[in-house]
mmCIF file of C-alpha atoms in Angstrom:
data_model
loop_
_atom_site.group_PDB
_atom_site.id
_atom_site.type_symbol
_atom_site.label_atom_id
_atom_site.label_comp_id
_atom_site.label_asym_id
_atom_site.label_seq_id
_atom_site.Cartn_x
_atom_site.Cartn_y
_atom_site.Cartn_z
ATOM 1 C CA MET J 1 19.343 110.383 103.111
ATOM 2 C CA ALA J 2 23.247 111.486 103.164
ATOM 3 C CA ARG J 3 24.424 109.019 100.024
ATOM 4 C CA PHE J 4 27.226 110.743 99.495
ATOM 5 C CA LYS J 5 29.684 111.707 102.563
ATOM 6 C CA PRO J 6 32.022 114.747 101.661
ATOM 7 C CA LYS J 7 34.763 114.649 99.780
ATOM 8 C CA PRO J 8 36.978 115.609 103.036
ATOM 9 C CA LYS J 9 39.431 118.326 102.318
ATOM 10 C CA PRO J 10 42.966 118.115 100.737
ATOM 11 C CA LYS J 11 46.047 118.523 102.917
ATOM 12 C CA PRO J 12 47.619 121.256 101.594
ATOM 13 C CA ARG J 13 50.420 121.027 99.619
ATOM 14 C CA LYS J 14 54.394 121.196 101.266
ATOM 15 C CA ARG J 15 56.764 123.203 98.850
ATOM 16 C CA ARG J 16 59.474 122.433 98.624
ATOM 17 C CA LYS J 17 62.610 123.723 99.583
ATOM 18 C CA MET J 18 64.094 126.070 97.046
ATOM 19 C CA VAL J 19 67.858 124.957 98.233
ATOM 20 C CA ARG J 20 67.480 122.309 95.948
ATOM 21 C CA PHE J 21 66.104 122.909 92.723
ATOM 22 C CA ARG J 22 68.771 125.846 93.395
ATOM 23 C CA ASP J 23 70.965 122.676 93.474
ATOM 24 C CA ARG J 24 70.292 121.686 91.217
ATOM 25 C CA ALA J 25 70.576 124.202 88.087
ATOM 26 C CA LYS J 26 73.493 124.080 87.198
ATOM 27 C CA CYS J 27 75.661 120.699 86.148
ATOM 28 C CA ARG J 28 77.783 118.905 88.961
ATOM 29 C CA PHE J 29 81.387 120.767 86.360
ATOM 30 C CA CYS J 30 79.588 123.554 86.217
ATOM 31 C CA ARG J 31 79.152 123.887 89.847
ATOM 32 C CA GLU J 32 82.086 123.708 90.553
ATOM 33 C CA ASN J 33 83.927 125.724 86.766
ATOM 34 C CA ILE J 34 85.830 122.527 85.753
ATOM 35 C CA THR J 35 86.641 122.948 81.362
ATOM 36 C CA TYR J 36 88.512 120.513 80.975
ATOM 37 C CA ILE J 37 87.435 116.080 82.342
ATOM 38 C CA ASP J 38 90.510 114.525 82.041
ATOM 39 C CA TYR J 39 89.633 110.964 81.167
ATOM 40 C CA LYS J 40 92.579 109.766 83.879
ATOM 41 C CA ASP J 41 90.066 110.941 86.676
ATOM 42 C CA THR J 42 88.246 107.740 85.336
ATOM 43 C CA GLN J 43 86.364 107.777 89.325
ATOM 44 C CA THR J 44 84.498 110.947 87.707
ATOM 45 C CA LEU J 45 83.941 109.284 84.878
ATOM 46 C CA GLN J 46 82.410 106.637 86.750
ATOM 47 C CA LYS J 47 79.512 108.448 87.852
ATOM 48 C CA LEU J 48 78.850 109.299 84.745
ATOM 49 C CA VAL J 49 78.206 105.777 83.309
ATOM 50 C CA THR J 50 75.350 103.292 84.620
ATOM 51 C CA THR J 51 76.846 99.744 85.832
ATOM 52 C CA ARG J 52 77.037 97.812 82.297
ATOM 53 C CA GLY J 53 79.222 101.080 80.867
ATOM 54 C CA LYS J 54 76.513 102.720 79.067
ATOM 55 C CA MET J 55 76.125 105.776 79.176
ATOM 56 C CA LEU J 56 74.237 108.078 81.404
ATOM 57 C CA SER J 57 71.869 110.367 79.622
ATOM 58 C CA ARG J 58 71.879 114.395 80.072
ATOM 59 C CA LYS J 59 68.027 113.755 82.113
ATOM 60 C CA ARG J 60 70.357 111.419 83.793
ATOM 61 C CA SER J 61 72.652 112.269 84.105
ATOM 62 C CA GLY J 62 72.154 116.304 84.416
ATOM 63 C CA ASN J 63 75.090 117.836 82.747
ATOM 64 C CA CYS J 64 75.077 120.361 80.075
ATOM 65 C CA ALA J 65 75.225 119.875 77.202
ATOM 66 C CA LYS J 66 78.863 120.965 76.520
ATOM 67 C CA HIS J 67 79.469 119.312 79.955
ATOM 68 C CA GLN J 68 78.835 116.344 78.173
ATOM 69 C CA ARG J 69 80.272 116.253 74.384
ATOM 70 C CA ALA J 70 83.648 117.473 77.194
ATOM 71 C CA ALA J 71 82.447 114.179 79.300
ATOM 72 C CA ALA J 72 81.304 111.424 76.167
ATOM 73 C CA ARG J 73 85.242 112.536 74.789
ATOM 74 C CA ALA J 74 86.106 111.973 78.177
ATOM 75 C CA LEU J 75 85.143 108.439 78.119
ATOM 76 C CA LYS J 76 85.732 107.771 74.549
ATOM 77 C CA ARG J 77 89.348 108.453 75.658
ATOM 78 C CA ALA J 78 89.266 106.789 79.416
ATOM 79 C CA ARG J 79 87.855 103.360 77.158
ATOM 80 C CA PHE J 80 90.739 103.334 74.276
ATOM 81 C CA LEU J 81 93.687 102.868 76.654
ATOM 82 C CA ALA J 82 91.038 100.414 78.666
ATOM 83 C CA LEU J 83 91.280 102.568 81.538
ATOM 84 C CA MET J 84 87.214 101.902 81.231
ATOM 85 C CA ALA J 85 84.946 99.100 80.136
ATOM 86 C CA TYR J 86 83.550 98.813 76.229
ATOM 87 C CA VAL J 87 80.807 97.224 77.157
ATOM 88 C CA SER J 88 80.420 95.042 80.767
ATOM 89 C CA MET G 1 115.192 120.097 69.165
ATOM 90 C CA PRO G 2 112.745 122.951 69.179
ATOM 91 C CA THR G 3 114.011 125.589 67.270
ATOM 92 C CA GLY G 4 112.122 128.778 66.198
ATOM 93 C CA LYS G 5 109.623 128.147 65.226
ATOM 94 C CA GLN G 6 106.392 128.254 67.736
ATOM 95 C CA THR G 7 105.905 124.807 69.675
ATOM 96 C CA ARG G 8 103.011 122.705 71.214
ATOM 97 C CA VAL G 9 102.956 121.297 74.049
ATOM 98 C CA TYR G 10 101.835 117.081 73.634
ATOM 99 C CA GLU G 11 100.065 114.314 76.330
ATOM 100 C CA ALA G 12 101.463 110.918 75.771
ATOM 101 C CA MET G 13 99.610 107.686 77.718
ATOM 102 C CA PHE G 14 101.881 104.245 77.066
ATOM 103 C CA LEU G 15 101.103 101.032 78.048
ATOM 104 C CA VAL G 16 102.910 98.401 78.744
ATOM 105 C CA ASP G 17 103.182 94.924 79.724
ATOM 106 C CA THR G 18 103.835 94.809 83.435
ATOM 107 C CA ARG G 19 106.409 93.011 82.978
ATOM 108 C CA ASP G 20 108.086 94.769 80.471
ATOM 109 C CA ALA G 21 108.011 98.171 83.176
ATOM 110 C CA ALA G 22 109.821 96.489 86.110
ATOM 111 C CA ILE G 23 112.994 96.851 83.583
ATOM 112 C CA TRP G 24 111.942 101.015 84.074
ATOM 113 C CA ASP G 25 114.956 102.484 82.403
ATOM 114 C CA ASP G 26 115.013 100.017 79.541
ATOM 115 C CA LEU G 27 111.543 100.858 79.250
ATOM 116 C CA THR G 28 112.084 105.088 78.838
ATOM 117 C CA LYS G 29 115.558 104.818 76.435
ATOM 118 C CA HIS G 30 112.362 102.721 74.530
ATOM 119 C CA ILE G 31 109.924 105.301 75.218
ATOM 120 C CA GLU G 32 112.437 108.477 74.611
ATOM 121 C CA GLY G 33 114.000 107.249 71.882
ATOM 122 C CA ILE G 34 110.469 107.166 70.545
ATOM 123 C CA LEU G 35 109.934 110.789 70.841
ATOM 124 C CA ALA G 36 113.197 112.119 69.640
ATOM 125 C CA ARG G 37 112.324 110.044 66.437
ATOM 126 C CA GLY G 38 109.860 112.329 65.868
ATOM 127 C CA SER G 39 112.287 115.374 66.790
ATOM 128 C CA ALA G 40 110.166 116.313 70.264
ATOM 129 C CA GLU G 41 111.573 117.624 73.988
ATOM 130 C CA LEU G 42 110.654 115.658 76.783
ATOM 131 C CA VAL G 43 109.562 117.537 79.686
ATOM 132 C CA GLY G 44 108.746 114.755 81.770
ATOM 133 C CA ILE G 45 108.210 110.634 81.739
ATOM 134 C CA THR G 46 106.904 109.084 84.825
ATOM 135 C CA ARG G 47 105.476 105.364 85.553
ATOM 136 C CA TRP G 48 101.307 107.422 86.578
ATOM 137 C CA ASP G 49 100.066 103.348 87.688
ATOM 138 C CA GLU G 50 99.858 100.107 87.487
ATOM 139 C CA ARG G 51 96.142 98.114 87.192
ATOM 140 C CA LYS G 52 93.596 95.864 85.963
ATOM 141 C CA LEU G 53 91.970 96.269 82.506
ATOM 142 C CA ALA G 54 89.040 96.959 82.192
ATOM 143 C CA TYR G 55 88.986 94.308 79.263
ATOM 144 C CA PRO G 56 92.198 92.449 77.863
ATOM 145 C CA VAL G 57 94.461 94.545 75.297
ATOM 146 C CA ALA G 58 97.192 91.408 73.333
ATOM 147 C CA LYS G 59 96.061 89.060 75.907
ATOM 148 C CA HIS G 60 97.287 91.700 78.814
ATOM 149 C CA LYS G 61 95.232 91.261 81.757
ATOM 150 C CA ARG G 62 97.089 93.973 83.807
ATOM 151 C CA GLY G 63 98.913 96.117 82.719
ATOM 152 C CA THR G 64 101.316 99.672 83.195
ATOM 153 C CA TYR G 65 100.234 103.071 82.562
ATOM 154 C CA VAL G 66 103.701 105.528 81.121
ATOM 155 C CA LEU G 67 102.603 108.779 80.893
ATOM 156 C CA THR G 68 104.714 111.538 79.002
ATOM 157 C CA PHE G 69 104.535 115.249 78.173
ATOM 158 C CA PHE G 70 106.430 116.622 75.429
ATOM 159 C CA GLN G 71 107.255 119.649 73.064
ATOM 160 C CA MET G 72 106.827 120.003 69.508
ATOM 161 C CA SER G 73 107.443 121.688 66.421
ATOM 162 C CA ARG G 74 103.820 122.251 65.525
ATOM 163 C CA GLY G 75 104.063 121.410 61.987
ATOM 164 C CA ASP G 76 106.386 118.138 63.007
ATOM 165 C CA GLY G 77 103.072 116.042 64.248
ATOM 166 C CA VAL G 78 102.082 113.878 66.139
ATOM 167 C CA SER G 79 101.812 111.202 63.408
ATOM 168 C CA GLY G 80 105.646 109.345 63.154
ATOM 169 C CA ILE G 81 105.294 109.102 66.988
ATOM 170 C CA GLU G 82 102.261 107.471 66.840
ATOM 171 C CA ARG G 83 103.402 104.917 63.741
ATOM 172 C CA ASP G 84 105.478 104.732 65.815
ATOM 173 C CA CYS G 85 104.391 102.596 68.840
ATOM 174 C CA ARG G 86 102.284 100.695 66.891
ATOM 175 C CA LEU G 87 104.793 99.068 64.731
ATOM 176 C CA SER G 88 106.261 98.786 69.180
ATOM 177 C CA GLU G 89 105.788 95.975 71.098
ATOM 178 C CA LYS G 90 106.411 96.929 74.026
ATOM 179 C CA ILE G 91 103.768 99.267 73.669
ATOM 180 C CA LEU G 92 100.127 98.244 73.140
ATOM 181 C CA ARG G 93 98.467 101.628 72.759
ATOM 182 C CA ALA G 94 99.719 104.230 72.997
ATOM 183 C CA LEU G 95 97.455 108.185 72.977
ATOM 184 C CA VAL G 96 99.170 111.743 72.448
ATOM 185 C CA LEU G 97 96.514 115.186 72.535
ATOM 186 C CA LYS G 98 96.878 117.876 72.611
ATOM 187 C CA ALA G 99 98.388 119.065 76.498
ATOM 188 C CA ASP G 100 97.416 123.396 75.152
ATOM 189 C CA HIS G 101 95.276 123.830 78.686
ATOM 190 C CA PHE G 102 97.465 121.898 81.210
ATOM 191 C CA THR G 103 99.658 124.869 83.293
ATOM 192 C CA VAL G 104 103.584 123.897 83.848
ATOM 193 C CA ALA G 105 102.060 123.960 88.039
ATOM 194 C CA ASP G 106 99.503 121.231 86.227
ATOM 195 C CA MET G 107 101.708 119.344 84.444
ATOM 196 C CA ARG G 108 104.845 118.975 88.092
ATOM 197 C CA ALA G 109 101.407 118.050 90.145
ATOM 198 C CA GLN G 110 101.140 114.859 87.381
ATOM 199 C CA LEU G 111 104.648 114.173 87.011
ATOM 200 C CA GLY G 112 105.888 114.358 89.696
ATOM 201 C CA GLU G 113 109.308 115.029 89.795
ATOM 202 C CA ASP G 114 109.696 113.602 87.262
ATOM 203 C CA ILE G 115 110.092 116.573 85.768
ATOM 204 C CA ARG G 116 112.894 118.031 83.983
ATOM 205 C CA GLU G 117 113.595 121.973 85.053
ATOM 206 C CA ASP G 118 114.614 122.712 82.271
ATOM 207 C CA VAL G 119 112.440 121.658 79.975
ATOM 208 C CA ALA G 120 109.834 123.220 81.657
ATOM 209 C CA LYS G 121 111.269 126.714 82.228
ATOM 210 C CA LYS G 122 111.514 126.498 78.511
ATOM 211 C CA VAL G 123 107.973 126.072 78.191
ATOM 212 C CA MET G 124 106.910 128.341 81.051
ATOM 213 C CA ASP G 125 108.900 131.501 79.037
ATOM 214 C CA ALA G 126 107.334 130.068 75.953
ATOM 215 C CA ARG G 127 103.996 130.180 77.136
ATOM 216 C CA GLY G 128 104.546 133.955 79.056
ATOM 217 C CA GLU G 129 103.586 131.844 82.408
ATOM 218 C CA LYS G 130 105.145 132.808 85.575
ATOM 219 C CA GLU G 131 106.273 130.442 88.290
ATOM 220 C CA PRO G 132 103.841 129.497 91.202
ATOM 221 C CA PRO G 133 105.050 131.676 93.864
ATOM 222 C CA PRO G 134 106.899 129.742 97.118
ATOM 223 C CA PRO G 135 106.523 131.984 99.735
ATOM 224 C CA GLU G 136 102.931 131.396 100.118
ATOM 225 C CA ALA G 137 104.480 127.356 100.233
ATOM 226 C CA ASP G 138 106.458 128.655 102.778
ATOM 227 C CA ALA G 139 104.311 130.279 104.239
ATOM 228 C CA ASP G 140 101.798 127.629 105.592
ATOM 229 C CA GLY G 141 104.918 126.022 106.287
ATOM 230 C CA GLU G 142 106.067 127.871 108.735
ATOM 231 C CA GLU G 143 101.752 127.808 110.202
ATOM 232 C CA ALA G 144 101.245 124.008 109.672
ATOM 233 C CA ALA G 145 104.597 123.992 111.976
ATOM 234 C CA GLU G 146 102.766 126.679 114.543
ATOM 235 C CA GLU G 147 99.628 125.024 114.330
ATOM 236 C CA PRO G 148 101.756 121.537 115.986
ATOM 237 C CA SER G 149 103.383 123.420 118.487
ATOM 238 C CA ALA G 150 100.153 124.809 119.921
ATOM 239 C CA LYS G 151 98.087 121.565 120.094
ATOM 240 C CA GLU G 152 101.106 120.766 121.777
ATOM 241 C CA ALA G 153 100.703 123.511 124.143
ATOM 242 C CA ALA G 154 97.457 122.501 124.546
ATOM 243 C CA ALA G 155 97.805 118.646 124.942
ATOM 244 C CA ASP G 156 100.280 119.537 127.904
ATOM 245 C CA LYS G 157 97.485 120.653 129.774
ATOM 246 C CA PRO G 158 94.801 118.410 129.305
ATOM 247 C CA PRO G 159 96.843 115.371 131.387
ATOM 248 C CA ASP G 160 96.420 117.082 134.667
ATOM 249 C CA ALA G 161 92.763 117.296 134.198
ATOM 250 C CA GLU G 162 93.012 113.920 132.232
ATOM 251 C CA PRO G 163 94.647 111.167 135.398
ATOM 252 C CA ALA G 164 91.335 112.197 137.885
ATOM 253 C CA PRO G 165 88.197 110.266 135.573
ATOM 254 C CA PRO G 166 89.928 106.576 135.976
ATOM 255 C CA LYS G 167 89.942 106.960 139.958
ATOM 256 C CA PRO G 168 86.091 106.731 139.994
ATOM 257 C CA PRO G 169 85.338 103.463 138.240
ATOM 258 C CA GLU G 170 88.400 101.790 140.976
ATOM 259 C CA SER G 171 85.590 102.905 143.622
ATOM 260 C CA PRO G 172 82.438 101.650 142.796
ATOM 261 C CA GLU G 173 84.956 97.728 142.978
ATOM 262 C CA ASN G 174 86.374 98.817 146.045
#
């Protein structure tokens, strides 16, 4: 009696495109060779915060340590001048 | 005025009440006075933006941002300027930062026409910066001038072909 059906062979996994990895290999500021993150550039800073105004972690923003520190500095300056919210 | 000593360029952003910013000459005089008391030499002052504040500051929901660049002797310090800003009734917030990373071209981009060319030249001389080459801008201008003429030339040709399409729709109606 054939009680146990033979398991179907697993489909071969599709290979992910390497371009995607290469794109994310560097942080967004490293990719564009940005050395200074300006506190006046609120459009860029908005991308680095949540809807509540809290700063994204490095894991979520993809920033390198150097640019994460620079972004944090810029964000704090922008918050002081009421360009960005502390909390919302 | 900075003479002899090593100078440094600073960037200062002032947040002021929109009503005070409406009387622009008075406000600039006020800010220039504060900077002059701190023996600073103004590179430029401009109205950066007028916008809704992210949170109310001294019960103001809107504010005008005034951006300035100034140079000062290294020993003088910015603490005097910051103290004067805190005491000022017109200035709601002030942020003074070192602007050594900004070239004169960057400052010109931010200040626009409000830059003081004589002071900007002094800064450039002190830093050993060179002026951006103007011939390239002229060359671009020439190219830009040439492009429309080419487009015009191209635009001149199509009209012969263009009148033809409207005719077919007329024929089915008839």
